[in-house]
Short mmCIF file of C-alpha atoms in Angstrom, two decimals:
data_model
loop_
_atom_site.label_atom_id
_atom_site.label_comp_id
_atom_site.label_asym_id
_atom_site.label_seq_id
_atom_site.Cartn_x
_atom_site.Cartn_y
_atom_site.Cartn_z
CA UNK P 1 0.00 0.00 0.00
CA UNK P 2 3.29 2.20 -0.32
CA UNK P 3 3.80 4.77 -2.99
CA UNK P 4 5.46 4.00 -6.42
CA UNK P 5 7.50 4.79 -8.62
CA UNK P 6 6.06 6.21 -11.80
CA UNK P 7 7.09 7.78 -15.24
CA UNK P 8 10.61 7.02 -16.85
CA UNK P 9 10.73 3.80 -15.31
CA UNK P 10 7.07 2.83 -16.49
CA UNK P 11 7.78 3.64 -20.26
CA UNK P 12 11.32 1.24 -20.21
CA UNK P 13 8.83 -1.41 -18.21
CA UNK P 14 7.30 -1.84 -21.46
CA UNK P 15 10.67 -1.53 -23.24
CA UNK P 16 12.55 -4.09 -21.68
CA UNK P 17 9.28 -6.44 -21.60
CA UNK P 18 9.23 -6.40 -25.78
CA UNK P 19 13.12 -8.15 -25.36
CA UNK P 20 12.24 -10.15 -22.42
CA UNK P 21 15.00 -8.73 -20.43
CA UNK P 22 15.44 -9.87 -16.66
CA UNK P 23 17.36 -7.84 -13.82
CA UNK P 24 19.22 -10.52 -11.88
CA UNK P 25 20.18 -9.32 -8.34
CA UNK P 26 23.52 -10.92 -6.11
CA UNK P 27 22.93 -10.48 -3.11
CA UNK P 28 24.25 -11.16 0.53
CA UNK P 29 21.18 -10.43 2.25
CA UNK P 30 17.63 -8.63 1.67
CA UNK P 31 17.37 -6.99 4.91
CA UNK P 32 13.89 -4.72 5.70
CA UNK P 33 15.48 -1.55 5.01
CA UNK P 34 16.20 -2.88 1.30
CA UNK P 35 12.24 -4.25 0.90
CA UNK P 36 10.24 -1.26 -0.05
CA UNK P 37 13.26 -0.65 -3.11
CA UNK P 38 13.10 -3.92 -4.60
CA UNK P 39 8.79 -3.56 -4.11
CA UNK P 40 9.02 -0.48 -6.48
CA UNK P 41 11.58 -2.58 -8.63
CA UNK P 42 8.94 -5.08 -9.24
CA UNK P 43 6.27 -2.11 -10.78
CA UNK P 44 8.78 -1.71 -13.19
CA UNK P 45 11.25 -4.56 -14.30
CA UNK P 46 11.18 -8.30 -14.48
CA UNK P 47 13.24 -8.92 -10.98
CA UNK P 48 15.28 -12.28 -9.99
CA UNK P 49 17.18 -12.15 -6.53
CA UNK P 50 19.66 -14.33 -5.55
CA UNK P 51 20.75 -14.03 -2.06
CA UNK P 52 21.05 -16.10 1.52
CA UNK P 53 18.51 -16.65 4.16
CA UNK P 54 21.28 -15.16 6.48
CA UNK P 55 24.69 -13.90 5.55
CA UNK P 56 27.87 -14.42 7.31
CA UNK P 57 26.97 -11.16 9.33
CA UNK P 58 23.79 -12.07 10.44
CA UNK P 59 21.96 -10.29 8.35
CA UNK P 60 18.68 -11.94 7.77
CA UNK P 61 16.85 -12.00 4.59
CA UNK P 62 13.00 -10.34 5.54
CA UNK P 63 11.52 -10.20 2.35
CA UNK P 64 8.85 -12.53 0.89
CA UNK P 65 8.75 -12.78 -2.77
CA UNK P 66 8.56 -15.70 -5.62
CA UNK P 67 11.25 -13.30 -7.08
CA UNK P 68 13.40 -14.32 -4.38
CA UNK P 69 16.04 -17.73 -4.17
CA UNK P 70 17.16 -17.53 -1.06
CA UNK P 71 19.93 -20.47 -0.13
CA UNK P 72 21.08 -21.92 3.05
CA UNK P 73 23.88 -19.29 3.45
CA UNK P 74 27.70 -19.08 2.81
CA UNK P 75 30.60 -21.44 3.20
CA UNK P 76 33.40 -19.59 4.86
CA UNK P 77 37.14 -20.40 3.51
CA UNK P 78 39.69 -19.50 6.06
CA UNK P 79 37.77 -17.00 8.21
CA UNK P 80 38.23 -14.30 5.66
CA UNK P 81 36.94 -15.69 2.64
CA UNK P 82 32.97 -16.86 1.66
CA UNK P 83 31.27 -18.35 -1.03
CA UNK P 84 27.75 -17.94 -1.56
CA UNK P 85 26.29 -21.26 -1.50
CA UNK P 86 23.62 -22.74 -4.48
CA UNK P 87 24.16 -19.97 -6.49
CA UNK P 88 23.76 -20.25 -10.32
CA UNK P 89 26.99 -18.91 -12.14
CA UNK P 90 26.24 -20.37 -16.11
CA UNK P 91 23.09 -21.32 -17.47
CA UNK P 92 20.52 -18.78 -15.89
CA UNK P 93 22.07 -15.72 -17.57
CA UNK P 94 21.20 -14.69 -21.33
CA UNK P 95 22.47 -11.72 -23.36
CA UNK P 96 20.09 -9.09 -22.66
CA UNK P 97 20.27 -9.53 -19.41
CA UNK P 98 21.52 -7.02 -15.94
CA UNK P 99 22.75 -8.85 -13.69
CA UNK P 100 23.11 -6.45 -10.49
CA UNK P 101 26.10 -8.13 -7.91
CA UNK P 102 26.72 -6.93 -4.68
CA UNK P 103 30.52 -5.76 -4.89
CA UNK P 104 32.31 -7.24 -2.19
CA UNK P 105 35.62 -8.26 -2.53
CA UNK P 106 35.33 -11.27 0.02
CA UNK P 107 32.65 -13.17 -1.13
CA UNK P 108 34.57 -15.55 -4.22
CA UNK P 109 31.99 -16.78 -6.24
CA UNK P 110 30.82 -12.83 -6.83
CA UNK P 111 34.35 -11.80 -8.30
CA UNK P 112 33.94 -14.94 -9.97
CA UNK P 113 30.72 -14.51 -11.44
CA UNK P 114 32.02 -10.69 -12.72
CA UNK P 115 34.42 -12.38 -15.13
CA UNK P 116 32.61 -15.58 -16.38
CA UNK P 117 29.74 -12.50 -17.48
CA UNK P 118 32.47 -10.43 -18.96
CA UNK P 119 33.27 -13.76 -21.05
CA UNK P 120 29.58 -14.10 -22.08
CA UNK P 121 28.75 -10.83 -22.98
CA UNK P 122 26.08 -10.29 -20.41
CA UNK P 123 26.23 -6.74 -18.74
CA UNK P 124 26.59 -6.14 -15.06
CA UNK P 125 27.01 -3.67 -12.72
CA UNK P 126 28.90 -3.39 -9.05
CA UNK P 127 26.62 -2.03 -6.65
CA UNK P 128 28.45 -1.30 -3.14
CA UNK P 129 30.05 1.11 -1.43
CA UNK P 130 33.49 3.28 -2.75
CA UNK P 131 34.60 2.90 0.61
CA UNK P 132 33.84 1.68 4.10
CA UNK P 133 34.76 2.62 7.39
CA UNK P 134 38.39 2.76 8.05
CA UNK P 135 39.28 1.42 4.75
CA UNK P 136 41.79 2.92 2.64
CA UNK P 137 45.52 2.37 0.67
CA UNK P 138 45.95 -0.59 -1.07
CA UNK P 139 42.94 -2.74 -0.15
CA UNK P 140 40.82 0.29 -1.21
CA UNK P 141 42.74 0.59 -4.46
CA UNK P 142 42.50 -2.97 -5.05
CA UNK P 143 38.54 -3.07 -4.44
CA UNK P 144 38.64 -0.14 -6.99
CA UNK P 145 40.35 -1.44 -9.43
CA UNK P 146 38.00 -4.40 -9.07
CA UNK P 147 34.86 -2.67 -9.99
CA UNK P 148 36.05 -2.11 -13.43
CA UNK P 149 35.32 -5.74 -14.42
CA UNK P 150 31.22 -4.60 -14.69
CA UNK P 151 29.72 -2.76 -17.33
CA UNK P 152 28.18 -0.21 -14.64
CA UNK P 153 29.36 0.95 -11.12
CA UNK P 154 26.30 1.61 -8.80
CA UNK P 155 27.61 3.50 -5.58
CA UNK P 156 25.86 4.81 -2.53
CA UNK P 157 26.53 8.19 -2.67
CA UNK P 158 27.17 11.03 -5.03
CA UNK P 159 30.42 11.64 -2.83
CA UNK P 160 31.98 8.46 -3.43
CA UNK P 161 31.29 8.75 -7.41
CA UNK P 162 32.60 12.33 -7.79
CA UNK P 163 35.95 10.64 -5.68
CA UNK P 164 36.32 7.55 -7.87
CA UNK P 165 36.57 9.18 -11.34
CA UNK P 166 35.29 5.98 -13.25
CA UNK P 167 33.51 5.43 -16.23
CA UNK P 168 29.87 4.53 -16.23
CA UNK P 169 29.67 4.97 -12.50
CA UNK P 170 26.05 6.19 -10.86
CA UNK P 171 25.40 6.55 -7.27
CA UNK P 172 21.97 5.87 -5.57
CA UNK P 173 22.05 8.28 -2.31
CA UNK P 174 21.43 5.56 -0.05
CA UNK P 175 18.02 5.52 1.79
CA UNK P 176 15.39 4.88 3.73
CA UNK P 177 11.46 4.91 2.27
CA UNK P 178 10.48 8.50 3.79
CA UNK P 179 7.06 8.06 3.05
CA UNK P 180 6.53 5.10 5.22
CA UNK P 181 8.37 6.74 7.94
CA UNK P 182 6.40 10.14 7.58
CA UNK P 183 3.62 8.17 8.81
CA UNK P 184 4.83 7.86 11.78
CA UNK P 185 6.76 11.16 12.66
CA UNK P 186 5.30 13.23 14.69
CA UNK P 187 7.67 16.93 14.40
CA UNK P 188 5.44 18.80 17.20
CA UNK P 189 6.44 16.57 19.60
CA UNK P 190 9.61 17.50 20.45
CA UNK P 191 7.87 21.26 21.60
CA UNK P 192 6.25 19.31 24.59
CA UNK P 193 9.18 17.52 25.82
CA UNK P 194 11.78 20.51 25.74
CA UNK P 195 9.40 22.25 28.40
CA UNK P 196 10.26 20.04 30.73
CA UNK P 197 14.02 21.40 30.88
CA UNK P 198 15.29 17.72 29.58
CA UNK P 199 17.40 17.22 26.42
CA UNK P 200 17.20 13.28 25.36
CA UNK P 201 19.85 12.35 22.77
CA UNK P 202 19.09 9.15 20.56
CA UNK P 203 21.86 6.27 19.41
CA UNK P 204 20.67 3.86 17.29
CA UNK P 205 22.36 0.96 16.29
CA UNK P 206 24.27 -2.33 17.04
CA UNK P 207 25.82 -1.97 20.32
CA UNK P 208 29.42 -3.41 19.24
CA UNK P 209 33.05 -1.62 18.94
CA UNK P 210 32.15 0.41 15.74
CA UNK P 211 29.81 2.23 17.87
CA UNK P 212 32.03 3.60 20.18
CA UNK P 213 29.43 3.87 23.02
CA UNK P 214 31.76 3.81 25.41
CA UNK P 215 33.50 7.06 24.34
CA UNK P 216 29.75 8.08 24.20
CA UNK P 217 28.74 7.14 28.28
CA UNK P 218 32.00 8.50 29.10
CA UNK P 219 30.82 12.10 27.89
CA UNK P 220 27.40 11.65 28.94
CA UNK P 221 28.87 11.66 32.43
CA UNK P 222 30.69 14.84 31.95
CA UNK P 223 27.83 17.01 30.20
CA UNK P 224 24.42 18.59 32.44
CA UNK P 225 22.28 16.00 34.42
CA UNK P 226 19.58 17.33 32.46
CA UNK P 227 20.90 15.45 28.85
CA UNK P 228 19.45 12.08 28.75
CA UNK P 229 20.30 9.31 26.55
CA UNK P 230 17.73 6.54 24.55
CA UNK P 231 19.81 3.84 23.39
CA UNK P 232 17.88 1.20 20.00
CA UNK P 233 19.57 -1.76 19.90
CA UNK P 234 21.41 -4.66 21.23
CA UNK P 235 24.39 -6.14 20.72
CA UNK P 236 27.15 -8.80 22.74
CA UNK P 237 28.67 -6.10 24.87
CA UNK P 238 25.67 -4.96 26.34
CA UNK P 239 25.85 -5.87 29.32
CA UNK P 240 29.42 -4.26 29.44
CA UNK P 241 27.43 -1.10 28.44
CA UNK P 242 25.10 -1.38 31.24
CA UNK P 243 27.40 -1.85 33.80
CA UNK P 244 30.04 1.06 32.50
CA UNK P 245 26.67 3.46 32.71
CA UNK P 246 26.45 2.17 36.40
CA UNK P 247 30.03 3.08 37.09
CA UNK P 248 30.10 6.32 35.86
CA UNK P 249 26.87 7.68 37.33
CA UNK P 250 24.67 7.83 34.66
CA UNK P 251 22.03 5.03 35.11
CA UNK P 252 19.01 7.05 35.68
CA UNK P 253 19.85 9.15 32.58
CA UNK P 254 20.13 5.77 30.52
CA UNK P 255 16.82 4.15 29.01
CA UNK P 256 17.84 0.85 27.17
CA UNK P 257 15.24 -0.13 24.46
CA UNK P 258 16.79 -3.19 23.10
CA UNK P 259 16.66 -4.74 19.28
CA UNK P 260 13.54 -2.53 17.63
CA UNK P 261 12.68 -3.60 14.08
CA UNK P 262 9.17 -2.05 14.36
CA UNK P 263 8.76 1.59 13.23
CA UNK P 264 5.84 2.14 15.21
CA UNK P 265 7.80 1.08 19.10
CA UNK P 266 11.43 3.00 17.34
CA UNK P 267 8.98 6.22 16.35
CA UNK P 268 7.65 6.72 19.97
CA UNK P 269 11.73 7.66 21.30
CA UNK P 270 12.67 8.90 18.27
CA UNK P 271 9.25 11.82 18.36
CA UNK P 272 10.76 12.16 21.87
CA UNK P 273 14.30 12.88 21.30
CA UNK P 274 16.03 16.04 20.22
CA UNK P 275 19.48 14.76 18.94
CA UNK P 276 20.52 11.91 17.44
CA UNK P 277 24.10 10.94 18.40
CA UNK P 278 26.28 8.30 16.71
CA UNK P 279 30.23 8.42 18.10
CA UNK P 280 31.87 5.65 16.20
CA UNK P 281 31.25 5.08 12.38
CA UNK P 282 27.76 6.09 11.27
CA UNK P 283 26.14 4.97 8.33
CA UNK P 284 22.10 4.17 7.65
CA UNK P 285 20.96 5.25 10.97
CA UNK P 286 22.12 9.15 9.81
CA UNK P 287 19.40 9.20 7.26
CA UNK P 288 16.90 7.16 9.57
CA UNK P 289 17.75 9.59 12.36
CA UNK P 290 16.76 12.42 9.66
CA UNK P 291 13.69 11.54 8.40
CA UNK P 292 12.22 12.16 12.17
CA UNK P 293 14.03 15.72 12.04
CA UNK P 294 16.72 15.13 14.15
CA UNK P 295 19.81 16.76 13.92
CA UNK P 296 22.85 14.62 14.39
CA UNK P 297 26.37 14.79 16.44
CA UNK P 298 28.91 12.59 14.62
CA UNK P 299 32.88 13.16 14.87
CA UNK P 300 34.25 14.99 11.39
CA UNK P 301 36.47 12.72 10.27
CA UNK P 302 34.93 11.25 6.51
CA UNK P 303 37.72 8.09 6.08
CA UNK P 304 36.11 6.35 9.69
CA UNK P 305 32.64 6.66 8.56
CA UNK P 306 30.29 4.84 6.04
CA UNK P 307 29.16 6.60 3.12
CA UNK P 308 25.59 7.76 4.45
CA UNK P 309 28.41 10.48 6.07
CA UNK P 310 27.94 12.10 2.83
CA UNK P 311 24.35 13.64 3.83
CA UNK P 312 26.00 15.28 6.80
CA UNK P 313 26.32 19.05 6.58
CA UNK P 314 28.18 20.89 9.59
CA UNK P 315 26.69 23.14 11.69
CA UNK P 316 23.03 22.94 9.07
CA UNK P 317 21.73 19.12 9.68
CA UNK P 318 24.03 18.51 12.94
CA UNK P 319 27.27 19.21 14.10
CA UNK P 320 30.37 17.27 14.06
CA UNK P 321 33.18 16.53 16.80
CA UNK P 322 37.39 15.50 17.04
CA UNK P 323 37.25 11.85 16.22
CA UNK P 324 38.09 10.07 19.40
CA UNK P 325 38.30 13.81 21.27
CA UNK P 326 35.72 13.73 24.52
CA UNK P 327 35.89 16.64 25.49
CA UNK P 328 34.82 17.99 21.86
CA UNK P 329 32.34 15.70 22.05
CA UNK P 330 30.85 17.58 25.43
CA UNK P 331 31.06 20.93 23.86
CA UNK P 332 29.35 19.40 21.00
CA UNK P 333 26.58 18.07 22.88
CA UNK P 334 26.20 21.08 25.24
CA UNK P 335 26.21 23.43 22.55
CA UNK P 336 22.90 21.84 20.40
CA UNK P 337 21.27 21.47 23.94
CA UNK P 338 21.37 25.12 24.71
CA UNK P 339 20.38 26.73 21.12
CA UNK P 340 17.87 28.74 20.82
CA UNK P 341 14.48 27.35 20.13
CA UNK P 342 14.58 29.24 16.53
CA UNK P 343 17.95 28.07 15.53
CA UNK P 344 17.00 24.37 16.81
CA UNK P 345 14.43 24.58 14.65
CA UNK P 346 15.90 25.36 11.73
CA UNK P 347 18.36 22.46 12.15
CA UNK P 348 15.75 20.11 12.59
CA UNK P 349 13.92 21.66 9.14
CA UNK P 350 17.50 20.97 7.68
CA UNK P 351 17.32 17.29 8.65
CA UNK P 352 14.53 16.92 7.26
CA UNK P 353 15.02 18.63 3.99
CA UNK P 354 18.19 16.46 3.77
CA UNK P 355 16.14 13.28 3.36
CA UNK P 356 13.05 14.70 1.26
CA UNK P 357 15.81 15.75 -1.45
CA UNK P 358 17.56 12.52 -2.07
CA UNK P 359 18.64 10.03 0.29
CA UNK P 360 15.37 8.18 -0.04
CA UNK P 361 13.60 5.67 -1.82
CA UNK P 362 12.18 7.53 -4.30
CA UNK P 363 14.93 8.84 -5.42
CA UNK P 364 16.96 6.22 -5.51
CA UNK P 365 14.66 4.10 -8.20
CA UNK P 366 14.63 7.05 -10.25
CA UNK P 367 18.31 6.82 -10.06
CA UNK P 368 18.44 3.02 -10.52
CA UNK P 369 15.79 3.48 -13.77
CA UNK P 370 18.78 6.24 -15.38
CA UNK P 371 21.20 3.75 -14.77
CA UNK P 372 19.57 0.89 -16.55
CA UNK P 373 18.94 2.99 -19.41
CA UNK P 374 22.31 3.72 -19.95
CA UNK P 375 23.86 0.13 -19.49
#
């Protein structure tokens, strides 16, 4: 019952129908975030995804669909290397054909299935990311020059294309579907709760060591009593977490939700919170984070964070800290707690703008649709 696409895309629907071309899909993983994209995919293309019922990051597969093979999972070779398991590499494919493979470096049979298509004739593209968290020099360059064995390159971001400087190479703004979310935002909230005299920062996300959270609890114990912190998500070192909040004194101002894959239960402390706060390498949870207006804290530095960084804008949709620095990080925090009600507002209408621009799933088929057309 979601919105859909419509125009460009509807007219090459009937295009690619006449030649009885499929888009073939290589994927990890469908996860929910990636559901409503491939739904509008479907008004317009003849879809085939190949992907796992988990991968090997335990990522599972949510979406229902007799477009969908989804196999047992991946072998693992050596801790370092996988190989997608049951999936088709000759014999499905035809000329005419996209076939759309997730470009990760790691998984064998992927890389593989790049150069036995280059040998056919079939076209594909490499959608991933330019870069990841952290990742840079020669494995970089290597996963670069990599992405020249597909026809297309399909990016996340319009950062990461204008930095790679390669042919035929498109970028999709990575998002979330804005409409489904805007049912649930509710922007007037926020008025209420700041009468009260409390500030209530959000984190959202996996609770491991790319989160940083305990850089995070550290300066929530050094900022005003009256900055509170909701904390989505679970993770292995939670209970670590818990106990470190203890220590430093900050219990009470601590409200654990858990794992929340519900919008409706994540909307009612998201509506409630003012900031959203992410200390170790963001990534989809910016743009999430955005589409409820909330203006972010993140550290500054671009090479330690994943390519959603790209719709940050300092001091306009959030402000940024010293990687690692937490005492920048409490100047940070007390400075978007005490702005004026006018210029808090206007950050949170820059959030929000942010995400009804691009970095959504409108967008992004519109952007997928120009990219098939030019394959």
């Amino acid at each position: 019952d979601q919105p859909r696409s419509r125009g460009l895309g509807d007219v090459y629907k009937r295009q690619v129908q006449g030649d009885f071309m499929t888009i073939y899909f290589i994927q990890p993983a469908v996860p929910e975030y990636r559901v409503s994209f491939f739904k509008r995919l479907l008004d317009v293309y003849d879809v085939k995804i190949y992907t796992t019922e988990k991968d090997f990051l335990g990522v599972n597969t949510t979406f229902n669909s007799p477009c969908l093979d989804a196999s047992p999972g991946f072998y693992n070779l050596f801790g370092k290397i996988y190989w997608h398991r049951q999936l088709p590499l000759l014999k499905v494919f035809k000329k005419g054909d996209i076939v759309v493979i997730n470009g990760n470096p790691r998984i064998l049979n992927y890389m593989l299935l790049f150069i036995i298509l280059r040998v056919l004739g079939i076209k594909s593209v490499w959608w991933g990311q330019g870069w990841t968290a952290g990742s840079f020099g020669y494995l970089a360059r290597l996963r670069v020059s990599m992405m020249k064995l597909a026809n297309s390159i399909l990016v996340y971001t319009d950062k990461e294309k204008s930095k790679l400087h390669l042919r035929s190479c498109y970028s999709l703004n990575n998002g979330l579907d804005s409409a489904f979310i805007s049912r649930f935002s509710e922007p007037e909230v926020f008025r209420e709760s700041l009468v009260n005299g409390d500030f209530n920062l959000v984190f959202v996300g996996r609770l491991t060591e790319k989160a940083n959270l305990k850089m995070l609890l550290l300066a929530l114990s050094k900022v005003s009593p009256r900055i509170c912190l909701n904390v989505i998500g679970t993770g292995d070192d939670e209970a670590f977490y818990k106990q470190l909040a203890i220590s430093l004194g900050v219990k009470n101002r601590v409200l654990w939700h858990g794992g929340l894959f519900n919008e409706l239960k994540i909307s009612k402390i998201m509506n409630r919170s003012h900031a959203f706060i992410y200390t170790g390498a963001v990534g989809l949870s910016l743009i999430h984070a955005y589409n409820y207006s909330l203006p972010a804290i993140i550290h500054s530095d671009e090479k330690y964070h994943m390519p959603e960084f790209a719709a940050f804008e300092e001091s306009i949709n959030g402000f940024g800290f010293r990687r690692n620095d937490v005492e920048d990080l409490c100047r940070k925090i007390e400075k978007i707690a005490s702005l004026q009600l006018e210029d808090y507002v206007e950050m949170r209408k820059a959030a929000q703008i942010t995400v009804s621009k691009s970095f959504n799933i409108d967008d992004m088929v519109n952007r997928f649709n120009l990219m098939i057309r030019e394959t």
